[in-house]
Short mmCIF file of N, CA, C and O in Angstrom, two decimals:
data_model
loop_
_atom_site.label_atom_id
_atom_site.label_comp_id
_atom_site.label_asym_id
_atom_site.label_seq_id
_atom_site.Cartn_x
_atom_site.Cartn_y
_atom_site.Cartn_z
N UNK A 1 0.76 -1.33 -0.36
CA UNK A 1 -0.33 0.14 0.27
C UNK A 1 0.71 1.42 0.40
O UNK A 1 1.79 1.74 0.71
N UNK A 2 0.84 2.48 -0.85
CA UNK A 2 1.66 3.88 -0.84
C UNK A 2 0.94 4.37 0.35
O UNK A 2 0.11 4.07 1.22
N UNK A 3 1.89 5.45 0.24
CA UNK A 3 1.56 6.43 1.49
C UNK A 3 0.08 6.71 1.28
O UNK A 3 -0.31 7.83 2.14
N UNK A 4 -0.38 6.96 0.47
CA UNK A 4 -1.71 8.06 -0.36
C UNK A 4 -3.19 7.22 -0.47
O UNK A 4 -3.71 7.36 -1.36
N UNK A 5 -3.32 5.84 -0.33
CA UNK A 5 -4.13 4.57 -0.10
C UNK A 5 -4.51 4.62 1.37
O UNK A 5 -3.88 5.02 1.63
N UNK A 6 -5.37 3.85 1.37
CA UNK A 6 -6.10 3.41 2.55
C UNK A 6 -6.00 1.35 1.76
O UNK A 6 -5.98 1.63 1.35
N UNK A 7 -6.19 1.03 2.94
CA UNK A 7 -6.10 0.00 2.93
C UNK A 7 -7.25 -1.03 2.59
O UNK A 7 -7.99 -0.01 2.42
N UNK A 8 -7.98 -2.26 2.37
CA UNK A 8 -9.60 -2.52 2.60
C UNK A 8 -10.58 -1.99 2.68
O UNK A 8 -11.22 -2.63 2.72
N UNK A 9 -9.45 -2.48 3.92
CA UNK A 9 -10.69 -1.61 5.35
C UNK A 9 -11.31 0.25 5.22
O UNK A 9 -11.83 0.20 6.64
N UNK A 10 -9.85 0.38 4.29
CA UNK A 10 -10.73 2.24 4.00
C UNK A 10 -9.94 2.53 5.15
O UNK A 10 -9.85 3.98 5.89
N UNK A 11 -8.76 2.37 6.08
CA UNK A 11 -7.92 2.56 7.41
C UNK A 11 -6.75 3.13 6.64
O UNK A 11 -6.40 2.74 5.46
N UNK A 12 -6.34 4.62 6.56
CA UNK A 12 -5.46 4.97 6.16
C UNK A 12 -3.72 4.93 6.54
O UNK A 12 -3.58 3.87 8.15
N UNK A 13 -2.64 4.53 6.31
CA UNK A 13 -1.55 4.56 6.24
C UNK A 13 -0.95 5.37 6.88
O UNK A 13 -0.55 6.11 5.96
N UNK A 14 -1.12 6.15 8.16
CA UNK A 14 -0.92 7.34 8.42
C UNK A 14 0.79 8.24 8.39
O UNK A 14 0.98 9.50 8.96
N UNK A 15 0.97 6.35 9.32
CA UNK A 15 2.76 6.63 9.24
C UNK A 15 3.63 6.81 8.16
O UNK A 15 4.27 7.11 8.13
N UNK A 16 3.33 5.90 6.78
CA UNK A 16 3.75 5.57 4.97
C UNK A 16 4.54 5.43 5.51
O UNK A 16 5.34 5.29 4.35
N UNK A 17 4.46 3.87 5.78
CA UNK A 17 4.87 3.00 6.46
C UNK A 17 4.64 1.98 6.17
O UNK A 17 5.14 0.68 6.19
N UNK A 18 3.97 1.97 5.76
CA UNK A 18 2.78 0.34 5.15
C UNK A 18 2.43 -0.79 6.83
O UNK A 18 0.93 -0.64 6.73
N UNK A 19 3.09 0.41 7.93
CA UNK A 19 2.28 -0.30 9.23
C UNK A 19 0.51 0.01 9.69
O UNK A 19 0.87 1.49 9.40
N UNK A 20 -0.60 0.51 10.39
CA UNK A 20 -1.83 -0.32 10.29
C UNK A 20 -1.13 0.62 11.71
O UNK A 20 -1.32 0.46 12.73
N UNK A 21 -1.37 2.68 12.42
CA UNK A 21 -1.15 2.96 13.22
C UNK A 21 -2.88 2.81 14.05
O UNK A 21 -3.48 1.79 13.87
N UNK A 22 -2.71 3.00 15.29
CA UNK A 22 -3.62 3.39 16.87
C UNK A 22 -4.95 4.03 15.81
O UNK A 22 -4.36 4.97 14.96
N UNK A 23 -5.92 3.96 15.47
CA UNK A 23 -7.30 4.65 16.03
C UNK A 23 -6.23 6.17 15.87
O UNK A 23 -5.60 6.61 16.59
N UNK A 24 -6.54 6.58 14.13
CA UNK A 24 -6.32 8.24 14.88
C UNK A 24 -7.51 9.23 15.33
O UNK A 24 -8.78 9.07 15.83
N UNK A 25 -6.94 10.14 16.23
CA UNK A 25 -7.70 10.88 16.67
C UNK A 25 -8.80 11.13 15.25
O UNK A 25 -8.17 11.62 14.90
N UNK A 26 -9.79 11.81 16.09
CA UNK A 26 -10.86 12.12 15.26
C UNK A 26 -10.75 13.11 14.92
O UNK A 26 -11.52 13.60 13.60
N UNK A 27 -10.54 14.63 15.40
CA UNK A 27 -9.89 15.85 14.79
C UNK A 27 -8.47 15.11 13.61
O UNK A 27 -8.71 16.10 12.91
N UNK A 28 -8.29 14.32 13.49
CA UNK A 28 -7.01 14.24 12.91
C UNK A 28 -7.93 13.86 11.32
O UNK A 28 -7.37 13.93 10.56
N UNK A 29 -8.67 12.54 11.84
CA UNK A 29 -9.35 11.68 10.72
C UNK A 29 -9.69 13.17 10.34
O UNK A 29 -10.69 13.13 8.67
N UNK A 30 -10.67 13.87 10.50
CA UNK A 30 -11.61 15.11 10.04
C UNK A 30 -10.79 16.32 8.44
O UNK A 30 -10.62 16.93 7.57
N UNK A 31 -9.42 16.52 9.57
CA UNK A 31 -8.45 17.75 9.02
C UNK A 31 -7.83 16.14 7.49
O UNK A 31 -8.30 17.04 7.32
N UNK A 32 -7.58 15.56 7.77
CA UNK A 32 -7.26 14.84 6.41
C UNK A 32 -8.65 14.18 5.67
O UNK A 32 -7.93 13.95 4.02
N UNK A 33 -9.51 14.19 5.50
CA UNK A 33 -10.70 13.82 5.05
C UNK A 33 -10.65 15.44 3.69
O UNK A 33 -10.89 15.31 3.21
N UNK A 34 -10.55 16.49 4.49
CA UNK A 34 -10.67 18.15 3.79
C UNK A 34 -9.34 18.22 3.23
O UNK A 34 -9.40 18.29 1.94
N UNK A 35 -8.63 17.33 3.82
CA UNK A 35 -6.72 17.44 2.74
C UNK A 35 -7.19 16.14 1.22
O UNK A 35 -6.71 16.64 -0.07
N UNK A 36 -7.96 15.05 1.57
CA UNK A 36 -8.08 13.90 0.65
C UNK A 36 -9.79 14.91 -0.45
O UNK A 36 -9.46 14.82 -1.78
N UNK A 37 -9.66 16.11 0.11
CA UNK A 37 -10.77 17.06 -1.11
C UNK A 37 -10.39 18.51 -2.39
O UNK A 37 -10.43 18.45 -3.03
N UNK A 38 -9.49 18.04 -1.57
CA UNK A 38 -9.01 19.56 -2.19
C UNK A 38 -7.79 18.89 -3.57
O UNK A 38 -8.16 17.91 -3.67
N UNK A 39 -8.74 19.79 -4.71
CA UNK A 39 -8.52 19.57 -5.78
C UNK A 39 -7.19 19.60 -6.73
O UNK A 39 -6.07 19.94 -6.60
N UNK A 40 -5.76 18.18 -7.38
CA UNK A 40 -5.52 18.96 -7.97
C UNK A 40 -5.22 19.71 -8.48
O UNK A 40 -6.40 20.65 -8.44
N UNK A 41 -3.93 20.46 -7.61
CA UNK A 41 -3.69 21.93 -8.94
C UNK A 41 -4.09 23.22 -7.98
O UNK A 41 -3.98 23.91 -8.07
N UNK A 42 -4.82 22.59 -6.40
CA UNK A 42 -5.76 23.72 -5.93
C UNK A 42 -4.86 23.51 -4.02
O UNK A 42 -3.91 22.80 -4.19
N UNK A 43 -4.86 24.86 -3.64
CA UNK A 43 -4.42 24.86 -2.06
C UNK A 43 -5.95 24.78 -0.67
O UNK A 43 -6.17 25.86 -1.37
N UNK A 44 -5.51 24.78 0.49
CA UNK A 44 -6.21 25.27 1.41
C UNK A 44 -4.83 25.97 2.11
O UNK A 44 -3.56 24.87 2.71
N UNK A 45 -5.44 26.39 3.10
CA UNK A 45 -4.20 27.20 4.52
C UNK A 45 -3.97 26.27 5.13
O UNK A 45 -5.83 25.55 5.35
N UNK A 46 -3.35 26.28 6.22
CA UNK A 46 -4.14 25.90 7.58
C UNK A 46 -5.20 26.28 8.01
O UNK A 46 -5.92 25.44 8.19
N UNK A 47 -4.99 27.54 7.65
CA UNK A 47 -6.60 28.22 8.12
C UNK A 47 -7.83 28.04 8.36
O UNK A 47 -8.37 27.29 8.69
N UNK A 48 -7.43 27.84 6.82
CA UNK A 48 -8.58 27.51 6.32
C UNK A 48 -9.17 25.87 6.35
O UNK A 48 -10.57 25.79 6.44
N UNK A 49 -7.80 24.87 6.55
CA UNK A 49 -8.49 23.93 6.79
C UNK A 49 -9.23 24.08 8.01
O UNK A 49 -10.28 23.59 8.59
N UNK A 50 -8.90 24.75 8.80
CA UNK A 50 -9.76 24.80 10.37
C UNK A 50 -10.88 25.46 10.14
O UNK A 50 -12.29 25.43 10.96
N UNK A 51 -11.01 26.92 9.51
CA UNK A 51 -12.66 27.51 9.19
C UNK A 51 -13.08 26.42 8.37
O UNK A 51 -14.28 26.40 9.43
N UNK A 52 -12.50 25.50 7.53
CA UNK A 52 -13.81 24.68 6.79
C UNK A 52 -14.49 24.02 7.78
O UNK A 52 -15.56 23.28 7.88
N UNK A 53 -13.68 23.25 8.59
CA UNK A 53 -14.02 22.36 10.86
C UNK A 53 -15.42 22.76 11.28
O UNK A 53 -15.82 22.65 11.91
N UNK A 54 -14.21 24.08 10.99
CA UNK A 54 -14.92 24.73 12.52
C UNK A 54 -14.80 24.69 13.45
O UNK A 54 -15.42 24.50 14.70
N UNK A 55 -13.64 25.09 13.86
CA UNK A 55 -13.22 23.63 14.22
C UNK A 55 -11.39 23.69 14.60
O UNK A 55 -10.86 23.37 13.78
N UNK A 56 -10.99 24.53 15.81
CA UNK A 56 -9.13 23.95 15.74
C UNK A 56 -8.37 25.62 14.74
O UNK A 56 -9.88 27.11 15.46
N UNK A 57 -7.34 25.63 15.21
CA UNK A 57 -6.99 26.57 14.81
C UNK A 57 -6.19 26.03 13.49
O UNK A 57 -5.37 25.16 13.74
N UNK A 58 -4.61 27.28 13.02
CA UNK A 58 -4.18 27.03 12.01
C UNK A 58 -2.57 25.54 12.11
O UNK A 58 -2.17 24.97 12.04
N UNK A 59 -2.23 26.25 13.89
CA UNK A 59 -1.45 25.21 14.45
C UNK A 59 -2.45 23.99 14.26
O UNK A 59 -1.39 22.68 14.61
N UNK A 60 -3.62 23.94 15.30
CA UNK A 60 -3.79 22.10 15.02
C UNK A 60 -4.02 21.48 13.41
O UNK A 60 -3.49 20.40 13.87
N UNK A 61 -4.11 22.24 12.91
CA UNK A 61 -4.13 21.69 11.81
C UNK A 61 -2.63 21.29 11.64
O UNK A 61 -2.44 20.32 10.62
N UNK A 62 -1.58 21.66 11.53
CA UNK A 62 -0.05 21.70 11.05
C UNK A 62 0.30 20.43 11.80
O UNK A 62 0.87 19.89 11.39
N UNK A 63 -0.68 20.31 12.81
CA UNK A 63 0.32 18.89 13.93
C UNK A 63 -0.12 18.20 13.26
O UNK A 63 0.25 16.75 13.44
N UNK A 64 -1.81 18.11 12.64
CA UNK A 64 -1.91 16.81 12.56
C UNK A 64 -1.14 16.59 11.44
O UNK A 64 -0.84 15.17 10.70
N UNK A 65 -1.03 17.38 10.06
CA UNK A 65 -0.65 17.27 8.52
C UNK A 65 0.88 16.92 9.45
O UNK A 65 2.11 16.20 8.55
N UNK A 66 2.00 16.98 10.52
CA UNK A 66 2.81 16.85 10.50
C UNK A 66 3.06 14.62 10.84
O UNK A 66 3.80 14.36 10.41
N UNK A 67 1.33 15.25 11.48
CA UNK A 67 1.84 13.65 11.95
C UNK A 67 1.12 13.01 11.32
O UNK A 67 1.87 11.60 11.31
N UNK A 68 0.56 12.78 10.33
CA UNK A 68 -0.41 11.93 9.40
C UNK A 68 -0.36 12.03 7.94
O UNK A 68 -1.20 11.85 7.91
N UNK A 69 -0.03 13.53 7.94
CA UNK A 69 -0.24 14.23 6.57
C UNK A 69 0.39 13.29 5.40
O UNK A 69 -0.39 12.92 4.23
N UNK A 70 1.57 12.06 5.56
CA UNK A 70 2.19 11.35 3.91
C UNK A 70 0.53 10.37 4.26
O UNK A 70 1.42 10.37 3.02
N UNK A 71 -0.82 10.83 4.45
CA UNK A 71 -1.37 9.35 4.25
C UNK A 71 -2.34 9.69 3.01
O UNK A 71 -3.59 9.17 2.53
N UNK A 72 -2.51 11.66 3.03
CA UNK A 72 -3.24 12.46 2.38
C UNK A 72 -2.68 12.65 1.34
O UNK A 72 -0.88 13.32 1.24
N UNK A 73 -2.74 14.29 0.66
CA UNK A 73 -1.50 14.22 -0.77
C UNK A 73 -1.15 16.13 0.69
O UNK A 73 -1.94 17.06 0.08
N UNK A 74 -0.49 15.69 0.73
CA UNK A 74 0.22 16.74 1.90
C UNK A 74 0.40 18.83 1.36
O UNK A 74 0.56 18.90 2.25
N UNK A 75 1.02 18.51 0.13
CA UNK A 75 1.49 19.42 -0.35
C UNK A 75 0.13 20.38 -1.10
O UNK A 75 0.81 21.40 -0.87
N UNK A 76 -1.18 19.38 -0.74
CA UNK A 76 -2.01 20.64 -1.04
C UNK A 76 -2.63 22.02 0.20
O UNK A 76 -3.45 22.86 0.27
N UNK A 77 -2.37 21.49 1.99
CA UNK A 77 -2.53 21.83 2.91
C UNK A 77 -0.88 22.53 3.14
O UNK A 77 0.18 22.74 3.67
N UNK A 78 -0.77 24.37 2.60
CA UNK A 78 -0.29 25.06 3.11
C UNK A 78 0.48 26.41 3.75
O UNK A 78 -1.04 26.68 4.59
N UNK A 79 1.02 27.39 4.15
CA UNK A 79 1.27 27.91 4.93
C UNK A 79 0.62 29.13 3.96
O UNK A 79 0.33 28.95 3.32
N UNK A 80 0.38 30.22 4.55
CA UNK A 80 -0.60 30.84 4.18
C UNK A 80 -0.48 31.83 3.20
O UNK A 80 -0.19 32.66 2.51
N UNK A 81 1.01 32.25 3.54
CA UNK A 81 2.01 33.30 2.59
C UNK A 81 2.73 32.42 1.31
O UNK A 81 2.81 32.88 0.83
N UNK A 82 2.34 30.73 1.23
CA UNK A 82 2.44 30.68 0.12
C UNK A 82 4.17 30.18 -0.42
O UNK A 82 4.22 29.44 -1.00
N UNK A 83 5.04 30.21 1.15
CA UNK A 83 6.03 29.30 1.03
C UNK A 83 6.18 27.81 0.72
O UNK A 83 4.93 27.16 1.65
N UNK A 84 7.08 27.23 0.68
CA UNK A 84 6.90 25.24 0.58
C UNK A 84 7.35 25.33 1.71
O UNK A 84 8.47 26.24 2.53
N UNK A 85 6.64 23.76 2.01
CA UNK A 85 7.21 23.49 3.48
C UNK A 85 8.37 23.20 3.23
O UNK A 85 9.13 22.61 2.64
N UNK A 86 9.14 23.77 4.49
CA UNK A 86 10.59 24.04 5.13
C UNK A 86 11.26 22.60 5.04
O UNK A 86 10.60 22.14 5.40
N UNK A 87 11.54 21.86 4.09
CA UNK A 87 12.24 20.32 3.94
C UNK A 87 12.04 19.35 3.24
O UNK A 87 12.54 18.31 2.46
N UNK A 88 10.65 20.13 3.05
CA UNK A 88 9.65 19.27 1.87
C UNK A 88 9.31 19.65 0.68
O UNK A 88 8.74 19.57 -0.84
N UNK A 89 10.83 21.29 0.10
CA UNK A 89 9.94 22.05 -1.11
C UNK A 89 10.33 21.10 -2.08
O UNK A 89 9.64 21.54 -3.32
N UNK A 90 11.59 20.68 -2.70
CA UNK A 90 11.74 20.21 -4.12
C UNK A 90 10.21 19.34 -4.12
O UNK A 90 10.12 18.63 -4.69
N UNK A 91 10.67 17.85 -3.14
CA UNK A 91 9.16 17.46 -3.07
C UNK A 91 7.65 17.93 -3.81
O UNK A 91 7.16 17.49 -4.34
N UNK A 92 7.51 19.27 -2.81
CA UNK A 92 5.77 19.31 -3.15
C UNK A 92 6.68 20.65 -4.59
O UNK A 92 5.24 20.69 -5.17
N UNK A 93 7.19 20.98 -4.95
CA UNK A 93 7.59 21.55 -5.79
C UNK A 93 7.40 20.53 -7.08
O UNK A 93 6.85 20.66 -7.80
N UNK A 94 7.59 19.62 -6.76
CA UNK A 94 7.25 18.34 -8.16
C UNK A 94 6.41 18.22 -8.42
O UNK A 94 5.45 17.99 -9.24
N UNK A 95 5.29 18.30 -7.51
CA UNK A 95 4.06 17.98 -6.59
C UNK A 95 3.20 19.43 -7.84
O UNK A 95 2.41 19.33 -8.74
N UNK A 96 3.30 19.84 -6.60
CA UNK A 96 2.87 21.45 -7.79
C UNK A 96 3.17 21.71 -9.56
O UNK A 96 1.72 22.00 -10.21
N UNK A 97 4.25 21.41 -9.91
CA UNK A 97 4.51 21.42 -11.07
C UNK A 97 3.30 19.74 -12.11
O UNK A 97 2.71 20.87 -13.08
N UNK A 98 3.19 19.65 -10.67
CA UNK A 98 2.98 18.15 -11.88
C UNK A 98 1.11 18.51 -12.14
O UNK A 98 0.61 18.14 -12.82
N UNK A 99 1.36 18.83 -11.16
CA UNK A 99 -0.67 19.24 -10.86
C UNK A 99 -1.08 20.13 -11.51
O UNK A 99 -2.20 20.77 -12.15
N UNK A 100 0.13 21.36 -12.34
CA UNK A 100 0.00 22.50 -12.59
C UNK A 100 -0.82 23.64 -11.22
O UNK A 100 -1.09 24.23 -11.74
N UNK A 101 -0.59 23.73 -10.14
CA UNK A 101 -0.65 24.52 -9.24
C UNK A 101 0.41 26.10 -9.85
O UNK A 101 0.97 25.80 -10.03
N UNK A 102 -1.17 27.07 -9.93
CA UNK A 102 -0.18 28.55 -10.06
C UNK A 102 1.07 28.56 -8.31
O UNK A 102 0.98 28.68 -7.37
N UNK A 103 2.09 28.79 -9.60
CA UNK A 103 2.99 29.13 -8.90
C UNK A 103 3.59 31.06 -9.09
O UNK A 103 3.67 30.89 -10.22
N UNK A 104 3.85 31.38 -7.88
CA UNK A 104 4.88 33.30 -8.50
C UNK A 104 6.25 33.14 -8.37
O UNK A 104 6.61 31.85 -7.59
N UNK A 105 7.14 32.25 -9.55
CA UNK A 105 8.83 32.36 -9.81
C UNK A 105 9.08 33.85 -8.30
O UNK A 105 9.24 34.69 -8.44
N UNK A 106 10.48 32.52 -8.01
CA UNK A 106 11.09 33.92 -7.08
C UNK A 106 12.00 34.76 -8.21
O UNK A 106 12.60 34.64 -8.71
N UNK A 107 12.32 35.42 -7.08
CA UNK A 107 12.97 36.96 -7.57
C UNK A 107 14.45 36.07 -7.07
O UNK A 107 14.92 34.94 -6.79
N UNK A 108 15.67 37.00 -8.03
CA UNK A 108 17.65 36.58 -7.68
C UNK A 108 16.90 36.52 -6.56
O UNK A 108 18.56 35.97 -5.74
N UNK A 109 16.92 37.53 -5.60
CA UNK A 109 16.84 38.08 -4.04
C UNK A 109 16.20 36.49 -3.13
O UNK A 109 16.60 37.19 -2.36
N UNK A 110 15.78 36.29 -3.29
CA UNK A 110 14.95 35.19 -2.77
C UNK A 110 15.75 34.31 -2.08
O UNK A 110 16.02 33.67 -2.64
N UNK A 111 15.30 33.98 -1.15
CA UNK A 111 16.10 32.76 -0.97
C UNK A 111 16.15 31.45 -1.38
O UNK A 111 14.72 30.71 -0.95
N UNK A 112 16.56 30.99 -1.72
CA UNK A 112 17.06 30.25 -2.97
C UNK A 112 16.86 29.85 -4.19
O UNK A 112 16.49 28.77 -5.01
N UNK A 113 15.62 30.34 -4.18
CA UNK A 113 15.43 30.68 -5.48
C UNK A 113 14.09 30.05 -5.83
O UNK A 113 13.39 29.71 -6.94
N UNK A 114 13.69 29.69 -4.77
CA UNK A 114 12.43 29.08 -4.97
C UNK A 114 11.08 29.75 -5.38
O UNK A 114 11.29 31.03 -4.73
N UNK A 115 10.14 28.76 -5.70
CA UNK A 115 9.19 29.47 -6.00
C UNK A 115 8.11 29.54 -5.09
O UNK A 115 8.39 28.76 -4.65
N UNK A 116 7.22 30.76 -5.22
CA UNK A 116 5.69 30.33 -3.74
C UNK A 116 5.21 29.72 -4.45
O UNK A 116 4.79 30.38 -5.82
N UNK A 117 4.11 29.29 -3.90
CA UNK A 117 2.25 29.41 -4.86
C UNK A 117 1.78 31.01 -4.91
O UNK A 117 2.23 31.94 -4.07
N UNK A 118 0.68 30.99 -5.77
CA UNK A 118 0.68 31.70 -6.25
C UNK A 118 -1.34 31.60 -5.08
O UNK A 118 -1.77 31.09 -6.14
N UNK A 119 -0.92 32.26 -4.32
CA UNK A 119 -2.45 32.25 -3.25
C UNK A 119 -3.18 32.56 -3.68
O UNK A 119 -4.23 32.21 -4.36
N UNK A 120 -3.42 33.80 -4.77
CA UNK A 120 -4.08 33.97 -5.84
C UNK A 120 -5.01 32.84 -6.61
O UNK A 120 -6.85 32.56 -6.52
N UNK A 121 -4.42 32.95 -7.31
CA UNK A 121 -5.04 31.93 -8.18
C UNK A 121 -5.54 29.88 -7.07
O UNK A 121 -6.05 29.60 -7.83
N UNK A 122 -4.50 29.37 -6.62
CA UNK A 122 -4.00 28.59 -6.13
C UNK A 122 -4.60 28.43 -5.33
O UNK A 122 -5.77 26.64 -4.71
N UNK A 123 -5.66 28.52 -4.17
CA UNK A 123 -6.35 28.86 -2.96
C UNK A 123 -7.43 28.51 -3.51
O UNK A 123 -8.29 29.03 -4.26
N UNK A 124 -8.12 26.89 -3.31
CA UNK A 124 -9.78 26.76 -3.15
C UNK A 124 -10.26 26.59 -2.08
O UNK A 124 -10.04 26.90 -0.52
N UNK A 125 -11.32 27.32 -2.40
CA UNK A 125 -12.10 27.39 -1.07
C UNK A 125 -13.34 26.23 -0.87
O UNK A 125 -14.36 26.14 0.34
N UNK A 126 -13.23 25.80 -1.29
CA UNK A 126 -14.02 24.15 -0.51
C UNK A 126 -15.51 23.74 -1.66
O UNK A 126 -16.01 23.23 -1.01
N UNK A 127 -15.63 24.68 -2.31
CA UNK A 127 -16.74 25.03 -3.46
C UNK A 127 -16.45 23.72 -4.23
O UNK A 127 -15.53 23.30 -4.56
N UNK A 128 -17.70 23.84 -5.12
CA UNK A 128 -17.90 22.17 -5.87
C UNK A 128 -16.32 22.36 -6.98
O UNK A 128 -16.81 23.79 -7.68
N UNK A 129 -16.34 22.23 -7.23
CA UNK A 129 -15.81 21.07 -8.51
C UNK A 129 -14.24 21.84 -9.08
O UNK A 129 -13.65 21.73 -9.49
N UNK A 130 -13.86 23.05 -7.59
CA UNK A 130 -12.29 23.04 -7.46
C UNK A 130 -11.88 24.33 -8.66
O UNK A 130 -10.67 24.36 -8.92
N UNK A 131 -12.99 24.71 -8.77
CA UNK A 131 -12.84 26.15 -10.64
C UNK A 131 -12.62 27.49 -9.46
O UNK A 131 -12.20 28.20 -10.22
N UNK A 132 -13.07 27.12 -7.84
CA UNK A 132 -13.47 28.57 -7.21
C UNK A 132 -11.80 29.16 -6.47
O UNK A 132 -11.28 27.92 -5.71
N UNK A 133 -12.07 30.24 -6.20
CA UNK A 133 -11.10 30.79 -4.90
C UNK A 133 -11.54 31.60 -4.28
O UNK A 133 -13.52 31.01 -3.53
N UNK A 134 -11.62 32.23 -3.65
CA UNK A 134 -12.28 32.99 -2.38
C UNK A 134 -13.56 34.11 -3.16
O UNK A 134 -13.84 34.47 -2.43
N UNK A 135 -13.48 33.87 -4.08
CA UNK A 135 -14.72 34.68 -4.77
C UNK A 135 -14.03 36.44 -5.04
O UNK A 135 -14.57 37.23 -4.54
N UNK A 136 -12.94 35.43 -6.33
CA UNK A 136 -12.64 37.42 -6.19
C UNK A 136 -11.60 37.65 -6.07
O UNK A 136 -9.91 36.33 -5.34
N UNK A 137 -10.75 38.67 -4.82
CA UNK A 137 -9.48 39.03 -4.42
C UNK A 137 -9.82 39.25 -3.00
O UNK A 137 -8.57 39.47 -2.53
N UNK A 138 -11.07 38.48 -2.21
CA UNK A 138 -10.99 38.26 -1.31
C UNK A 138 -10.70 37.03 -0.60
O UNK A 138 -10.41 36.78 -0.95
N UNK A 139 -10.24 37.14 0.81
CA UNK A 139 -10.01 36.34 1.55
C UNK A 139 -10.89 35.23 2.02
O UNK A 139 -12.37 35.17 2.05
N UNK A 140 -10.39 34.22 2.97
CA UNK A 140 -11.71 33.83 3.37
C UNK A 140 -12.49 34.81 4.25
O UNK A 140 -12.09 35.33 4.32
N UNK A 141 -14.07 34.00 4.59
CA UNK A 141 -14.76 35.11 5.62
C UNK A 141 -14.03 35.74 6.48
O UNK A 141 -14.82 37.38 6.65
N UNK A 142 -13.28 35.66 7.27
CA UNK A 142 -12.61 36.40 8.38
C UNK A 142 -12.08 37.74 7.80
O UNK A 142 -10.90 37.45 8.19
N UNK A 143 -11.55 37.47 6.05
CA UNK A 143 -10.10 38.27 6.00
C UNK A 143 -9.00 37.88 5.78
O UNK A 143 -7.85 39.26 6.27
N UNK A 144 -8.38 36.84 6.36
CA UNK A 144 -7.18 36.76 6.19
C UNK A 144 -6.65 36.42 4.61
O UNK A 144 -5.46 35.88 5.16
N UNK A 145 -7.48 37.09 3.56
CA UNK A 145 -6.76 36.89 2.64
C UNK A 145 -5.59 37.47 2.48
O UNK A 145 -5.27 38.92 3.00
N UNK A 146 -4.09 37.42 1.62
CA UNK A 146 -2.54 37.94 1.62
C UNK A 146 -2.93 38.49 0.36
O UNK A 146 -3.99 38.09 -0.92
N UNK A 147 -2.49 39.77 -0.17
CA UNK A 147 -1.90 40.16 -1.33
C UNK A 147 -0.99 39.75 -1.80
O UNK A 147 -0.02 39.16 -1.31
N UNK A 148 -1.46 39.67 -2.96
CA UNK A 148 0.08 38.87 -4.05
C UNK A 148 0.38 40.14 -5.84
O UNK A 148 -1.63 40.68 -5.64
N UNK A 149 0.51 39.77 -5.78
CA UNK A 149 1.31 40.50 -7.01
C UNK A 149 1.93 39.67 -8.01
O UNK A 149 2.41 39.18 -7.97
N UNK A 150 1.27 40.72 -9.51
CA UNK A 150 1.60 39.96 -10.65
C UNK A 150 2.46 39.83 -11.14
O UNK A 150 3.13 41.11 -11.46
#
């Protein structure tokens, strides 16, 4: 079983090593379920996932992703500033490029010259079809959206 699959009972391989862990905490299951919903080429921030669930916050979602995220498309749950996950930048970048996720090329002055996610275009609001962002230039309902420049 690959780290992106479930076994025949539907249990997730949260460790990524093929061994079935003890039952996941209910909140972790809910976070991973949301991550599974994010369409290829789109992303949600840690805060967006917490808002979608109506429970917890960005740190709680980040902790779940750190512990159990290998069982889902982890590269689709991201930081609000669009920076690539430290330590996993190149693996994430491979996924983003394969899925056509909108990126903003880094300036020559940027640390490591790595691109960032184009959050205005890549952010998914959880709506049907994966074709909508947060409804134009605004962020989620609480106004946490960030400005990006083209």
